[in-house]
CSV table of C-alpha atoms and ligand atoms in Angstrom, one decimal:
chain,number,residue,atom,x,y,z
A,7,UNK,CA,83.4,94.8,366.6
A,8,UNK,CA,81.3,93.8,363.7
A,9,UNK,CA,78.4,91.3,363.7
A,10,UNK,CA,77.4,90.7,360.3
A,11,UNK,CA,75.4,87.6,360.9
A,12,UNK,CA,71.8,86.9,359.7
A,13,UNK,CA,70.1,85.4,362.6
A,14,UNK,CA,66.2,84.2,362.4
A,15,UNK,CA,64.0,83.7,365.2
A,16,UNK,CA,60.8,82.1,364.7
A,17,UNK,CA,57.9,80.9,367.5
A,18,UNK,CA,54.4,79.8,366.9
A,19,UNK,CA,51.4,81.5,367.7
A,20,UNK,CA,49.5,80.5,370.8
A,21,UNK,CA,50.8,77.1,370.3
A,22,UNK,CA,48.7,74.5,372.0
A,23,UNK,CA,45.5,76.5,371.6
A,24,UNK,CA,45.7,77.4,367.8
A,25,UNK,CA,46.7,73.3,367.7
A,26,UNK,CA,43.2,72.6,369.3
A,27,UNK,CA,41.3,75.6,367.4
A,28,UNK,CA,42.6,73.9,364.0
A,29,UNK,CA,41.6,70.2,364.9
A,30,UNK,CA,38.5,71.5,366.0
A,31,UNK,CA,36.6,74.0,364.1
A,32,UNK,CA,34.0,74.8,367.1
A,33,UNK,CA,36.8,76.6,369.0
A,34,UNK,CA,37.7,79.0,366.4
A,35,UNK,CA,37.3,82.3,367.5
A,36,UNK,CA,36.8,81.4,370.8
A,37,UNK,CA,38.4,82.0,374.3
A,38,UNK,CA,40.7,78.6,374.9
A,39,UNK,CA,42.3,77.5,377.6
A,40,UNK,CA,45.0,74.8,377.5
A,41,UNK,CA,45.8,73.3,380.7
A,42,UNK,CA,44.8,71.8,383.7
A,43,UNK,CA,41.0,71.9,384.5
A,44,UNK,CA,39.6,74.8,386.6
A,45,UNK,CA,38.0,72.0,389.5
A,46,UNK,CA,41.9,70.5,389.7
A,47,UNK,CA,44.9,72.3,391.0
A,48,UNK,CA,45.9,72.3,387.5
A,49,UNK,CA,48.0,75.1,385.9
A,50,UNK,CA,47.1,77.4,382.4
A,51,UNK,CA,49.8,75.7,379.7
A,52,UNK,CA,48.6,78.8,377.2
A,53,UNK,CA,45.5,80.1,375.6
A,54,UNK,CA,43.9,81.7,372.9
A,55,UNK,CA,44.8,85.2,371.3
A,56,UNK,CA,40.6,85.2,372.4
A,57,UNK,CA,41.2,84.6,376.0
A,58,UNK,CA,44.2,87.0,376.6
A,59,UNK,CA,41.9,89.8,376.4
A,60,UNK,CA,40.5,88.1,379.7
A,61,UNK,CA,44.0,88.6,381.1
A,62,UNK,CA,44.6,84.9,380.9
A,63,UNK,CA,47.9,83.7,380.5
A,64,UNK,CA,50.7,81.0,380.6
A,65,UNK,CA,51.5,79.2,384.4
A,66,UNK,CA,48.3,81.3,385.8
A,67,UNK,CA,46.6,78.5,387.6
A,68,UNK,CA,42.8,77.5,385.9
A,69,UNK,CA,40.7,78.4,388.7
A,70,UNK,CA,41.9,82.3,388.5
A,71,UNK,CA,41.6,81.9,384.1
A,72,UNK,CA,38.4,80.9,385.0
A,73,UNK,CA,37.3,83.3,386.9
A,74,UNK,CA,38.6,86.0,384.3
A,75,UNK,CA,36.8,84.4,381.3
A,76,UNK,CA,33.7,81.9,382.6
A,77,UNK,CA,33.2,81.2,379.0
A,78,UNK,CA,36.2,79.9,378.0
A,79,UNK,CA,36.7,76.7,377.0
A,80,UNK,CA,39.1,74.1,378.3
A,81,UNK,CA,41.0,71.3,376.7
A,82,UNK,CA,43.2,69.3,377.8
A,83,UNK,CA,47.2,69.7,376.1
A,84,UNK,CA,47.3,66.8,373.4
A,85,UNK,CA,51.5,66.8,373.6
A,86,UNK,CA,51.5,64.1,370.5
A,87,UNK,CA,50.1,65.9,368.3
A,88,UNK,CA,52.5,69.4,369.7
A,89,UNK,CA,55.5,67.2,369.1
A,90,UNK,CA,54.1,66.0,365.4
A,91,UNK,CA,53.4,70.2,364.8
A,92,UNK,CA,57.0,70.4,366.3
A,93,UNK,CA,58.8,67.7,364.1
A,94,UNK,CA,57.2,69.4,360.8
A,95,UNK,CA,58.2,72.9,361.6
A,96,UNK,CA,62.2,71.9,362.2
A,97,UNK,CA,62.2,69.8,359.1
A,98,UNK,CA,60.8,73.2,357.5
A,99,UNK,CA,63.6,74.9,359.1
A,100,UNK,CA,66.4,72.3,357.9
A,101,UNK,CA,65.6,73.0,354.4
A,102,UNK,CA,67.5,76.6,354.8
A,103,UNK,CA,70.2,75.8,357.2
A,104,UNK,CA,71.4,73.4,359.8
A,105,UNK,CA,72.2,75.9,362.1
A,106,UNK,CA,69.1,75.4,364.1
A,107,UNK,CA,68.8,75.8,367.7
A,108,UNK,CA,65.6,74.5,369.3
A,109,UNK,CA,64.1,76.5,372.5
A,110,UNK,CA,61.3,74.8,372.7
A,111,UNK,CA,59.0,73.1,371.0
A,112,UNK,CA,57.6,75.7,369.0
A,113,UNK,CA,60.6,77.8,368.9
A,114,UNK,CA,63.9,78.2,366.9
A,115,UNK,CA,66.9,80.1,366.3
A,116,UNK,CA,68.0,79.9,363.1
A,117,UNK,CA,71.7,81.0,361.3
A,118,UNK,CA,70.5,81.6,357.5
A,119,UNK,CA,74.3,83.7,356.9
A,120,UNK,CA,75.2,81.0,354.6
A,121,UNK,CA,72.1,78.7,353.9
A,122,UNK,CA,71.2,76.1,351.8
A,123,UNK,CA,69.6,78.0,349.5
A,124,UNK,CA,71.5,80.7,348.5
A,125,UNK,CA,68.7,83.6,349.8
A,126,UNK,CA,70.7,86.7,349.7
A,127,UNK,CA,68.0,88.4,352.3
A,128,UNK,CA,67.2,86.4,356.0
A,129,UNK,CA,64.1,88.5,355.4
A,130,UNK,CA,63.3,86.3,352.4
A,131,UNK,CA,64.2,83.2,354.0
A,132,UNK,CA,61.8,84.2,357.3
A,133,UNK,CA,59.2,84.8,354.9
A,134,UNK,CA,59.2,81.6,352.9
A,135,UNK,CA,59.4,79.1,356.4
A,136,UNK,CA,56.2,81.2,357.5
A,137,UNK,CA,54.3,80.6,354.5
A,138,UNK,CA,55.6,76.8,354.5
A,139,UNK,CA,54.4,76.5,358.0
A,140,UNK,CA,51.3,77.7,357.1
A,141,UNK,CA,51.0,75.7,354.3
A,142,UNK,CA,51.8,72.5,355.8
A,143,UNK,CA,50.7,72.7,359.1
A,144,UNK,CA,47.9,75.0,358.8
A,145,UNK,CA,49.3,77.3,361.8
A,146,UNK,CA,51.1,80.6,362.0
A,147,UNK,CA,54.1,81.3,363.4
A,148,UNK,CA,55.7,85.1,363.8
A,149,UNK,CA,59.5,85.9,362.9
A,150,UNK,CA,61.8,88.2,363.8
A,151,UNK,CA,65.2,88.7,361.5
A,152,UNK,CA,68.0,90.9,362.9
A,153,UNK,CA,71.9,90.0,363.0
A,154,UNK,CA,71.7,88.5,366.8
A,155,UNK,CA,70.2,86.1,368.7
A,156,UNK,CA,68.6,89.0,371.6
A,157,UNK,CA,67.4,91.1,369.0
A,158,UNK,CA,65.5,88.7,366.1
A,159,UNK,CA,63.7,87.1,369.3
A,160,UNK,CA,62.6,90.8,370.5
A,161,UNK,CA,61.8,91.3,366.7
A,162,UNK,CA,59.6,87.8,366.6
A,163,UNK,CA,57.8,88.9,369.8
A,164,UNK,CA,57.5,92.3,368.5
A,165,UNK,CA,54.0,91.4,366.1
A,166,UNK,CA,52.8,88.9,367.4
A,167,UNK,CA,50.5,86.8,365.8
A,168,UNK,CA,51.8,86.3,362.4
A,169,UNK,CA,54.2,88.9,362.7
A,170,UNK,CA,57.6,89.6,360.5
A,171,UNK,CA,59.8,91.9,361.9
A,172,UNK,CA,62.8,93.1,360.8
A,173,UNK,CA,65.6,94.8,363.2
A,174,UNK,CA,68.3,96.6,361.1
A,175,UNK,CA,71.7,97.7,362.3
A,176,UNK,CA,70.3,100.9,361.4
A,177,UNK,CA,67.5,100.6,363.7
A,178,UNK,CA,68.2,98.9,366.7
A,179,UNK,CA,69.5,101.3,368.7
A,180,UNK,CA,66.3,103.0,368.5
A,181,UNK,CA,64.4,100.2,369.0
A,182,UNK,CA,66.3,98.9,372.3
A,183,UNK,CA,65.9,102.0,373.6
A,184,UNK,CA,62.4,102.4,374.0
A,185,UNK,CA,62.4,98.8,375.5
A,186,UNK,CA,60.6,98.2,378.7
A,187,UNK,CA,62.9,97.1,381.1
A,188,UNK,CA,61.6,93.7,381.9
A,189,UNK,CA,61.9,92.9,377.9
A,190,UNK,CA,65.6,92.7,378.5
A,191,UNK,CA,66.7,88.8,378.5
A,192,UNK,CA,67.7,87.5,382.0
A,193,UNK,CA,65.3,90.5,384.0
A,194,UNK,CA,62.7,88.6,386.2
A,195,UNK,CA,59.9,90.3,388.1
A,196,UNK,CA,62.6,91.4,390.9
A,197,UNK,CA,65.1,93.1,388.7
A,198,UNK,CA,62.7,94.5,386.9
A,199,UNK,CA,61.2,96.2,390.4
A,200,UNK,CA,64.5,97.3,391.4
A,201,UNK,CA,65.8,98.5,388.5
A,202,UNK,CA,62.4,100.7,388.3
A,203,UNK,CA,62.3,101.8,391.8
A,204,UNK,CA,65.6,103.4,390.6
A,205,UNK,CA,64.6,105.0,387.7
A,206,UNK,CA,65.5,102.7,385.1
A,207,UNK,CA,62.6,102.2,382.8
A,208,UNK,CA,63.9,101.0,379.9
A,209,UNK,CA,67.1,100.3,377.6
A,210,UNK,CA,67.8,104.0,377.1
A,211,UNK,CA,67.8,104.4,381.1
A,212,UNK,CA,69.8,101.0,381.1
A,213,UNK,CA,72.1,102.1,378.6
A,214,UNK,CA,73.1,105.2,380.7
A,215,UNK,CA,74.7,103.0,383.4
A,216,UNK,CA,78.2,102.7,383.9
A,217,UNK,CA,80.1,99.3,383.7
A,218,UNK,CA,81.0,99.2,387.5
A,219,UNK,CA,77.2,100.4,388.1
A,220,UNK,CA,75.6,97.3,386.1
A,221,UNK,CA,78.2,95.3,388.2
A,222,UNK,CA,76.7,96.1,391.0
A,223,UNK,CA,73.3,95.6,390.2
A,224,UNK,CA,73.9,92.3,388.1
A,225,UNK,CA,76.7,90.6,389.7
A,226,UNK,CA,78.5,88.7,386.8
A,227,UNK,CA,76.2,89.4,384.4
A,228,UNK,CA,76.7,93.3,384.2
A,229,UNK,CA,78.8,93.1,381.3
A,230,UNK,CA,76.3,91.4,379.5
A,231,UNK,CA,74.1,93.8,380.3
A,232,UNK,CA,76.2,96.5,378.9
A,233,UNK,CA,76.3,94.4,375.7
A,234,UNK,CA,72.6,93.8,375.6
A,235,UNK,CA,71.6,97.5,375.8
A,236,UNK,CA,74.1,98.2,372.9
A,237,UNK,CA,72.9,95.3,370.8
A,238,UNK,CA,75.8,93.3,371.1
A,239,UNK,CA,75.1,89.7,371.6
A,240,UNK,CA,78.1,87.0,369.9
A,241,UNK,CA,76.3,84.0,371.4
A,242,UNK,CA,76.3,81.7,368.3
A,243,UNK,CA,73.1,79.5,367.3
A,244,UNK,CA,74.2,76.4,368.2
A,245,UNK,CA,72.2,73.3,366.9
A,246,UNK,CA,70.7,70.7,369.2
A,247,UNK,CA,73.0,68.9,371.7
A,248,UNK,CA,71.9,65.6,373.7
A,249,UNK,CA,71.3,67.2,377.2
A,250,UNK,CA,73.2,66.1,380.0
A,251,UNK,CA,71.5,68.1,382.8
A,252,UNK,CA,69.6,70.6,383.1
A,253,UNK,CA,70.0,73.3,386.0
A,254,UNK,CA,68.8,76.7,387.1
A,255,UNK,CA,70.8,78.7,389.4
A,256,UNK,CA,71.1,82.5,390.8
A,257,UNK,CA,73.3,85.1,392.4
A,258,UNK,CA,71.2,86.4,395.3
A,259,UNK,CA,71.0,90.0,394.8
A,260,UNK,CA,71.9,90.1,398.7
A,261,UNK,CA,73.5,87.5,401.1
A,262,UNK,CA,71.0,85.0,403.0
A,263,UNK,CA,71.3,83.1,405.9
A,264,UNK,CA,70.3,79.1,405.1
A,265,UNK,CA,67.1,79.3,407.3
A,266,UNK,CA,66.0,82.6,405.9
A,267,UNK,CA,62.4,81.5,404.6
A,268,UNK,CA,63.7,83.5,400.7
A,269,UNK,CA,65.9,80.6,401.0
A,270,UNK,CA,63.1,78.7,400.3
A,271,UNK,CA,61.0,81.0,397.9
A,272,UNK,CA,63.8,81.0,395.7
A,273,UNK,CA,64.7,77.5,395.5
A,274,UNK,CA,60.9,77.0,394.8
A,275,UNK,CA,61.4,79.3,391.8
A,276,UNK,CA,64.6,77.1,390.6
A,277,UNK,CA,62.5,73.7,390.9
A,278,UNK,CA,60.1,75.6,388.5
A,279,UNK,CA,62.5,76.6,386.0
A,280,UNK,CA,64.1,73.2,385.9
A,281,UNK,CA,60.6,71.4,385.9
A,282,UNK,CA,59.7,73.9,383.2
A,283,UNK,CA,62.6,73.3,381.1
A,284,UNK,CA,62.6,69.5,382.0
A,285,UNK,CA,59.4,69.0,380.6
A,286,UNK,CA,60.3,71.1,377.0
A,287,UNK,CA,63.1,68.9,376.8
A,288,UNK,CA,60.7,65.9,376.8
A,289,UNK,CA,63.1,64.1,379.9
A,290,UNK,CA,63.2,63.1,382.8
A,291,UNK,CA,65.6,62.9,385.4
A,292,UNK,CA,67.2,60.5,388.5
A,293,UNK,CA,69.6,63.1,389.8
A,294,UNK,CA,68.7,65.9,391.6
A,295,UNK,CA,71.5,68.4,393.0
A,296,UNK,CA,71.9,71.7,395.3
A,297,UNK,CA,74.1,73.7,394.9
A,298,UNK,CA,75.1,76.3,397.7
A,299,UNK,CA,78.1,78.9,397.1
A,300,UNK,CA,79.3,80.8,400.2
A,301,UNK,CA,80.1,84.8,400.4
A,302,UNK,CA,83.9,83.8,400.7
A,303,UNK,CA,83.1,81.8,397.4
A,304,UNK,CA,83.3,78.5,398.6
A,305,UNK,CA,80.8,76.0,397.2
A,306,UNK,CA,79.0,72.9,398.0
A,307,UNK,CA,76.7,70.4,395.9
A,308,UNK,CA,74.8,67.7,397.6
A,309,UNK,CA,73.2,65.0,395.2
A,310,UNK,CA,70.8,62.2,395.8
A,311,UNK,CA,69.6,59.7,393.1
A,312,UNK,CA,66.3,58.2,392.8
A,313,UNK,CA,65.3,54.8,391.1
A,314,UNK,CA,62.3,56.4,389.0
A,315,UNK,CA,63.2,59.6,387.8
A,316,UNK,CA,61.2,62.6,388.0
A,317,UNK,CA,60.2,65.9,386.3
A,318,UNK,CA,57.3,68.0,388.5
A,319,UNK,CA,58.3,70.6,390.4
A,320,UNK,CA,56.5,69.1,393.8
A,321,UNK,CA,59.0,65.7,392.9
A,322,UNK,CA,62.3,67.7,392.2
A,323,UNK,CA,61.3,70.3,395.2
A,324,UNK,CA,60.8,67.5,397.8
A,325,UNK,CA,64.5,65.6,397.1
A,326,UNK,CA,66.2,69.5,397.3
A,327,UNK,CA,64.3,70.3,400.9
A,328,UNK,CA,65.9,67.1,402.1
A,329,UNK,CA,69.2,67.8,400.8
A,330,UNK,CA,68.4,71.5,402.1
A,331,UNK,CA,68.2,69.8,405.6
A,332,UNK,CA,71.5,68.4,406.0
A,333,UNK,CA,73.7,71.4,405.2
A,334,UNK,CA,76.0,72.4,407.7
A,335,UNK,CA,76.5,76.0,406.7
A,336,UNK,CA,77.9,77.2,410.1
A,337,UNK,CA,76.7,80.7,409.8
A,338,UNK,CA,78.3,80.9,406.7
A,339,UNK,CA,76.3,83.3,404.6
A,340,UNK,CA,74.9,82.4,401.2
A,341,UNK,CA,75.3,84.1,397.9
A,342,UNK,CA,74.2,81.4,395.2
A,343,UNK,CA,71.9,79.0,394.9
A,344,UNK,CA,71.3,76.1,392.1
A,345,UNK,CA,69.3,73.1,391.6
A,346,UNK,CA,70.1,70.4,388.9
A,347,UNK,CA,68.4,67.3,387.4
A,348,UNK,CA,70.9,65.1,385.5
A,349,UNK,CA,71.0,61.3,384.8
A,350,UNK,CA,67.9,62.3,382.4
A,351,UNK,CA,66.1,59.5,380.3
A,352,UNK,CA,63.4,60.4,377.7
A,353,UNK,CA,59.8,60.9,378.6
A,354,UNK,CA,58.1,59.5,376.1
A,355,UNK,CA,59.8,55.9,377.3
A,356,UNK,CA,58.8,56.8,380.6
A,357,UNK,CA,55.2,57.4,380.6
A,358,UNK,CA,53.9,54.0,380.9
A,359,UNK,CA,52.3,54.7,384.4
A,360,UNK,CA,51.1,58.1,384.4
A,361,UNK,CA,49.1,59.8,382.2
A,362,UNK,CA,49.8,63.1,380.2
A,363,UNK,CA,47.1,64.8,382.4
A,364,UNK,CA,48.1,63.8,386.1
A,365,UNK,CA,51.5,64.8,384.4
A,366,UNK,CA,51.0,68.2,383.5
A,367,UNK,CA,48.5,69.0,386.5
A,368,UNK,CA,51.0,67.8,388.9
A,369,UNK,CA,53.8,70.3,387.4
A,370,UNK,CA,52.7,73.3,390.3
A,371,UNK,CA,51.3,71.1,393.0
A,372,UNK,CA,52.7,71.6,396.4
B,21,DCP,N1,53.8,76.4,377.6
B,21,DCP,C1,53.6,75.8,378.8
B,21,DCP,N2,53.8,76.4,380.0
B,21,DCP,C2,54.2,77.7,380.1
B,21,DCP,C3,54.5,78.4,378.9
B,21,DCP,C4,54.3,77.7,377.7
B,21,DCP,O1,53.2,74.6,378.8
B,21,DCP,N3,54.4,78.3,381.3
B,21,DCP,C5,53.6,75.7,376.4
B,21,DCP,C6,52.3,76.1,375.8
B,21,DCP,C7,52.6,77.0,374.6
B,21,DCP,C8,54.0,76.6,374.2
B,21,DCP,O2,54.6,76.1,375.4
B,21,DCP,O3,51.6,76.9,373.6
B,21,DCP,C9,54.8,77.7,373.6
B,21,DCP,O4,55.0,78.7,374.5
B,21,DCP,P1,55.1,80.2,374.1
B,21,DCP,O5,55.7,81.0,375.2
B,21,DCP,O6,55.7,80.4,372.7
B,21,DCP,O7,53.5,80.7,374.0
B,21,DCP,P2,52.5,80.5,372.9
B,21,DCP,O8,53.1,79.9,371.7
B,21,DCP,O9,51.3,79.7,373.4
B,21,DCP,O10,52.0,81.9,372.6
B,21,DCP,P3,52.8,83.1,371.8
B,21,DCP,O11,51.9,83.4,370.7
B,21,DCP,O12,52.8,84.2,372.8
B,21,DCP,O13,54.1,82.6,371.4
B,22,MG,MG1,54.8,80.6,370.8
């Protein structure tokens, strides 16, 4: 099968923190710390290219960043002026193609096979959106151009910051198969510990695995894994859709029984995804769901709606422990577990009574 699309993937660098290093000249150069102040229970949102020599990084709560780095400086996230930065850069991006596909706020997949300019080269195209990022925003960004979605992202991640990288046809066999293993989309921390306990490094260790073997490591997802080690990915950019829920859920890599306490350590994990994702999204949500499926495939969802809707991982993990308590699951053992928030409403309307602060402190309480 031939893929002979031009895909673009473009994120900024250190996003919040070069925001705050270009509004304010006396943090240049310096180690900073977006996030939650080191006294509160507050969280790291990123930091610096400075303070990641310190080890510091994203969702590493601020009492630990600050004991890696005592000199760095924290600031507290100013998510106006991200969304502003965040506006520009996709109205720099429509001016190639419409086939954009927001990830977050400071990252995009982009379709440039036919665009609005007539480029003949993506290359060309990634090249002129970083200097018009630059230009107008006074921020880098790095890009990576290759003819899928899996690969330009690897490529954009590849050079980080201010990067352009190119992955060919030519070339990305080579290049996947030096891959660490965790670098392959949809490996958490646990895969990636299994799959190395058994040997499997990186994508030219993955890529020696049969079918049925990747099936039974990766449940329903083993094909894909087949794929991905190949550098076969069809999954079309797709531009921006209204959300209508947004959910997290996993195959258990073995059966559980409802009271096991990884019950609970993994549900935690899905409240943080969706809380994660919830709050990139910019929503809020009223509906909070479990989902349970059974090992003789059987499935469950219990739902309960709230009258101020919610985002924070402590909020969305307290409604799913209660809906948690009145399963019946009759010794029935569990293979899947999921957690949705749906019936969302836009933050920005919503955050009349709590401020952007207590907001993103409170995202890893409990
Ligand atoms: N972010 C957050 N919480 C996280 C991860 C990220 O609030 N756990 C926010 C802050 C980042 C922004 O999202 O600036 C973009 O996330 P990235 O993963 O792209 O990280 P950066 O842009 O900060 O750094 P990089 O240069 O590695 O892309
Ligand atoms: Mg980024």
């Amino acid at each position: 099968m031939n893929d002979n699309r031009k895909i673009i993937h473009i994120d900024m660098d250190a996003f919040y923190a070069s925001v705050e290093q270009r509004d304010n000249p006396a943090l240049k150069g310096k180690p900073v710390v977006v996030g939650g102040s080191p006294e509160s229970r507050g969280v790291v949102a990123t930091c610096s290219y400075e303070a990641r020599k310190f080890g510091i990084h994203s969702a590493m709560p601020s009492k630990i960043a600050y004991k890696r780095c005592p000199y760095a400086i924290f600031v507290r996230p100013r998510f106006d002026e991200y969304q502003r930065v965040s506006r520009k850069i996709r109205e720099i991006f429509y001016r190639y193609t419409d086939l954009v596909e927001p990830l977050s706020l400071d990252e995009a997949y982009l379709d440039v096979t036919d665009n609005k300019k007539n480029i003949e080269y993506a290359t060309t195209i990634a090249k002129m959106i970083k200097n018009d990022i630059l230009r107008e925003t006074n921020l880098t960004a790095s890009a990576g151009v290759s003819y899928n979605k899996f690969l330009a992202k690897l490529a954009s991640d590849y050079n980080k910051p201010s990067g352009l990288t190119v992955i060919t046809p030519k070339d990305a066999q080579e290049f996947l198969d030096k891959l660490p293993i965790n670098k392959f989309f949809g490996v958490g921390k646990v895969t990636s510990r299994i799959l190395k306990n058994s040997g499997i490094n990186n994508g030219y260790d993955l890529r020696q695995l049969s079918i049925h073997e990747l099936e039974q490591i990766f449940k329903n997802r083993g094909y894909s894994f087949y794929q991905l080690a190949r550098g076969i990915d069809f999954r079309p950019v797709e531009p921006y859709r209204e959300r209508k829920s947004i959910g997290a859920e996993t195959t258990l890599s073995h059966n559980l029984n409802i009271d096991d306490e990884e019950v609970t350590e993994i549900l935690d994990g899905l409240c943080e995804e969706v809380a994660y994702r919830t709050k990139y999204s910019e929503k809020l949500g009223k509906t909070i769901t479990l989902k349970i499926k059974y090992e003789d495939f059987t499935q469950i969802t219990r739902s309960i709606s709230v009258e101020h809707p919610i985002c924070t991982q402590g909020d969305i993990r307290i409604h799913v422990y209660n809906l948690l308590k009145n399963v019946h699951s009759e010794n029935r053992q569990i293979r899947l577990l999921g957690v949705t928030l749906s019936n969302l409403v836009d933050s920005k309307d919503e955050f009349t009574n709590i401020t952007i602060f207590e907001y993103i402190d409170s995202i890893k309480k409990i």
